[in-house]
Amino acid sequence: MATPVSDRTSSGISPTNILLIEDNSADAKIVEILLEENDNINCRIDHQMTLGQGLEALGGETEYAAVLLDMNLPDSRGFETLTSVLEKFPDDNVILLTGTKDREIGFKAVELGAQDYLVKGDFDSEQLGKSLRFSIERKKAIKRLAQMQRLAQIGNWEFRPADKFFFASPEALRIIGSDGSLNLFEEIQQPSSPLYTIYKWYQSKENNVCSYSEEISFELEGVKRFVLIEGNCSKVDGRPNCQGIIHDITDKRVGEELRKVHELTQRSAKMKEQFVASISHEMRTPMNAILGMSNILSQMELEEEQKGLVNSIKQSSEILLGVVNDILEISTLQNGKIVFENTTFDIHELIDNLFNVMQYKLEEKDLLFERTLPEELSSFLIGDKLRLNQVLYNLVGNSIKFTDTGTVGLEIEVLEKTAKDINLKFSVTDTGIGIPEDKVETVFGSFTRVRTKDRIFEGTGLGLSIAKNIVEQLGGEIGASSVLGEGSTFSFTMRFGIGSADTQAAPPAERAYVIDTSRPIRLLLAEDHKMNQLVARKTLEKAFPNIDLTIVENGQLAVEALQANIYDMVLMDIQMPIMDGYEASAYVREHVEGPMKNVPILAMTAHAHISKDKQYLQYGMQDFVLKPFDPKQLFSKIAQYAQAL
Ligand code: ADP
């Protein structure tokens, strides 16, 4: 039954909905008439006769600004009528209509949660209007306060021990994870309650006027929550009255913890980077000696057995060098420090080369190699050819390694092609040993190797991790599927620009430097490591029989030698005691007089990143050779610079 009490809706302001639950039609009519008379309130009344119907209306779609509730209804009598409404709709704004003039009933009703009470037959239009307006405004203010509390994540509480009363605002209840159904006064006396701390504090203090602040943390539905509780106690009418706030600071604390974790991760990443760089340096230096000496040894006249042994040393050192390089590579990739190239290359040529290199291994194991390239695949692509090669070598290499019979396949599919670029999917398939289902995801992690009971496969477990890093940093995806005992497929996607034969860079011309042997090369070598001195001496003397080699142990001695003698060129180690290679070179360029001021100086280092950061140039050095040195590269560089004089 809906009665628009006033027609003021036409003014454009929508009327306030009020629910009247009253079984006496005459009383209901009076309320309607009184409200119609009142100019201060524009409302629309829904009239229901029983508590059941009233509750149904409250649960419906209409939102009521207030409920005028008769205490005695056919289906409920007394305070129970009020508590049934408030239990179901605690946020509703209820004004009680009482039939007697008993004030006590009114007080009790307000204590129980009613906004006001009106004695039937005793109120006029103005009183009714006022009570409704006040309660409606109050409800709005309470709603706004609740919203503000929700936003600020601050709730409030009030504790009156003598009255056995504890109140917590909806936000306070949310913070402690209560749905409001508990008797809070009893609840706070339970040590398991987050609010127990308030009770404990109240119990422990001697006089009742003091303030309190404590940060607590507890677990709510498996999530740790950090909460600040603050309060103040005083006496009102001689009875203790404590009030305070409860502030949810979980986000702040979690943020702080995340920041700390982030800082720690960054610091440890930095340390790891330094550690890896220095370990790889420390390992490369002795490797230089081992590789160099085995090179020299293998050229000597040796018995067959000795040759075999020397070759084993050489092979093992090369594998070890590969591992060191892989570790360095993964650390550079993980730090996101890699710079990708963008050049034009021929994809068909790249696949041909890959096949040529792998052919020996394929034949050795009697495996078939199948390639499937789509017709629409353009020949000239723009991208990082070396990185693509690296990923393909790794996947095809693994397939060959883990396959004893059958086929290794490489398929390229075009996922997307525009005039400018092309997205390709590369799949490498084999009929090998396969990977257990629960291990397939893990093989891309660093140092992951799937254990095989009966066989040991060579490898560090870094190849796939490097491949994954490269593919992902280039914006692609990599994944694997496998059936144990049947084979595996590794696929990745990579996007390229579309190039043409014109944009393909001409390969750098191979320059062969031929040494002029008519005069001795005067070479100054600064190197502190005794073994490396020996390797360099033996290697150089073998290649250049009439070399005039001077070896000094540190940068300072190198500077002194350059001040006293004439050399064709200098090989300068970077890390040396007393004066390092960088300092010595800078000193020579600045302070040495005469022709040696400009003598070619080549940095010798075990730090592989030198080729990328070219730091040696800043100190006036011309070039570098990497240790362990590849004799061919070393000789070519010596010929190039010695000739330049
Ligand atoms: P590794 O240098 O050890 O081969 P990878 O990172 O390339 O390192 O591979 C990690 C592990 O994943 C390998 O040790 C192997 O157990 C498994 N794996 C990789 N490719 C294959 C494959 N094609 N078939 C079976 N197992 C493979």
GROMACS .gro file of N, CA and C and ligand atoms in nm, residues 394 398-399 401-402 430 433-435 443 448-450 458-465 488 490, ligand 1:
model
   96
  394ASN      N    1   7.087  -2.388  -2.889
  394ASN     CA    2   7.063  -2.452  -2.761
  394ASN      C    3   6.954  -2.559  -2.772
  398ASN      N    4   7.021  -2.951  -2.757
  398ASN     CA    5   6.958  -3.035  -2.654
  398ASN      C    6   6.887  -3.154  -2.717
  399SER      N    7   6.811  -3.126  -2.824
  399SER     CA    8   6.735  -3.233  -2.888
  399SER      C    9   6.827  -3.344  -2.934
  401LYS      N   10   7.127  -3.402  -2.814
  401LYS     CA   11   7.189  -3.462  -2.696
  401LYS      C   12   7.097  -3.566  -2.630
  402PHE      N   13   6.967  -3.534  -2.624
  402PHE     CA   14   6.876  -3.621  -2.551
  402PHE      C   15   6.798  -3.718  -2.642
  430ASP      N   16   6.177  -3.351  -3.099
  430ASP     CA   17   6.265  -3.468  -3.108
  430ASP      C   18   6.191  -3.594  -3.064
  433ILE      N   19   6.444  -3.886  -2.513
  433ILE     CA   20   6.408  -3.948  -2.385
  433ILE      C   21   6.289  -3.881  -2.317
  434GLY      N   22   6.259  -3.756  -2.357
  434GLY     CA   23   6.144  -3.686  -2.298
  434GLY      C   24   6.173  -3.637  -2.157
  435ILE      N   25   6.074  -3.568  -2.103
  435ILE     CA   26   6.089  -3.509  -1.970
  435ILE      C   27   5.964  -3.546  -1.891
  443VAL      N   28   6.246  -2.696  -1.629
  443VAL     CA   29   6.372  -2.702  -1.704
  443VAL      C   30   6.425  -2.565  -1.747
  448THR      N   31   6.892  -2.615  -1.372
  448THR     CA   32   6.800  -2.729  -1.362
  448THR      C   33   6.843  -2.838  -1.460
  449ARG      N   34   6.858  -2.957  -1.408
  449ARG     CA   35   6.884  -3.072  -1.494
  449ARG      C   36   6.797  -3.185  -1.443
  450VAL      N   37   6.727  -3.248  -1.536
  450VAL     CA   38   6.639  -3.357  -1.494
  450VAL      C   39   6.726  -3.481  -1.475
  458GLU      N   40   7.606  -3.448  -2.017
  458GLU     CA   41   7.690  -3.331  -1.994
  458GLU      C   42   7.602  -3.206  -1.993
  459GLY      N   43   7.636  -3.108  -1.917
  459GLY     CA   44   7.561  -2.983  -1.922
  459GLY      C   45   7.555  -2.918  -1.786
  460THR      N   46   7.522  -2.788  -1.787
  460THR     CA   47   7.518  -2.714  -1.661
  460THR      C   48   7.376  -2.681  -1.621
  461GLY      N   49   7.283  -2.701  -1.713
  461GLY     CA   50   7.145  -2.663  -1.683
  461GLY      C   51   7.123  -2.514  -1.695
  462LEU      N   52   7.210  -2.448  -1.773
  462LEU     CA   53   7.194  -2.303  -1.791
  462LEU      C   54   7.140  -2.267  -1.928
  463GLY      N   55   7.155  -2.357  -2.025
  463GLY     CA   56   7.120  -2.326  -2.164
  463GLY      C   57   6.977  -2.277  -2.179
  464LEU      N   58   6.881  -2.351  -2.122
  464LEU     CA   59   6.740  -2.314  -2.140
  464LEU      C   60   6.706  -2.187  -2.064
  465SER      N   61   6.774  -2.167  -1.953
  465SER     CA   62   6.749  -2.045  -1.876
  465SER      C   63   6.797  -1.923  -1.956
  488SER      N   64   6.017  -3.463  -2.706
  488SER     CA   65   5.983  -3.330  -2.655
  488SER      C   66   5.969  -3.231  -2.769
  490PHE      N   67   6.009  -2.808  -2.798
  490PHE     CA   68   6.038  -2.678  -2.738
  490PHE      C   69   6.001  -2.572  -2.842
  646ADP     P1   70   7.190  -2.853  -2.009
  646ADP     O1   71   7.312  -2.775  -2.037
  646ADP     O2   72   7.200  -2.933  -1.885
  646ADP     O3   73   7.138  -2.928  -2.126
  646ADP     P2   74   6.955  -2.690  -2.038
  646ADP     O4   75   6.913  -2.571  -1.958
  646ADP     O5   76   6.973  -2.669  -2.182
  646ADP     O6   77   7.088  -2.740  -1.971
  646ADP     O7   78   6.853  -2.804  -2.012
  646ADP     C1   79   6.810  -2.833  -1.881
  646ADP     C2   80   6.763  -2.975  -1.866
  646ADP     O8   81   6.638  -2.991  -1.937
  646ADP     C3   82   6.853  -3.077  -1.927
  646ADP     O9   83   6.957  -3.113  -1.838
  646ADP     C4   84   6.758  -3.193  -1.952
  646ADP    O10   85   6.737  -3.264  -1.833
  646ADP     C5   86   6.628  -3.122  -1.989
  646ADP     N1   87   6.612  -3.112  -2.136
  646ADP     C6   88   6.636  -3.007  -2.216
  646ADP     N2   89   6.607  -3.032  -2.344
  646ADP     C7   90   6.564  -3.158  -2.348
  646ADP     C8   91   6.518  -3.246  -2.454
  646ADP     N3   92   6.511  -3.204  -2.581
  646ADP     N4   93   6.483  -3.372  -2.419
  646ADP     C9   94   6.488  -3.413  -2.291
  646ADP     N5   95   6.531  -3.337  -2.187
  646ADP    C10   96   6.567  -3.211  -2.215
   0.00000   0.00000   0.00000
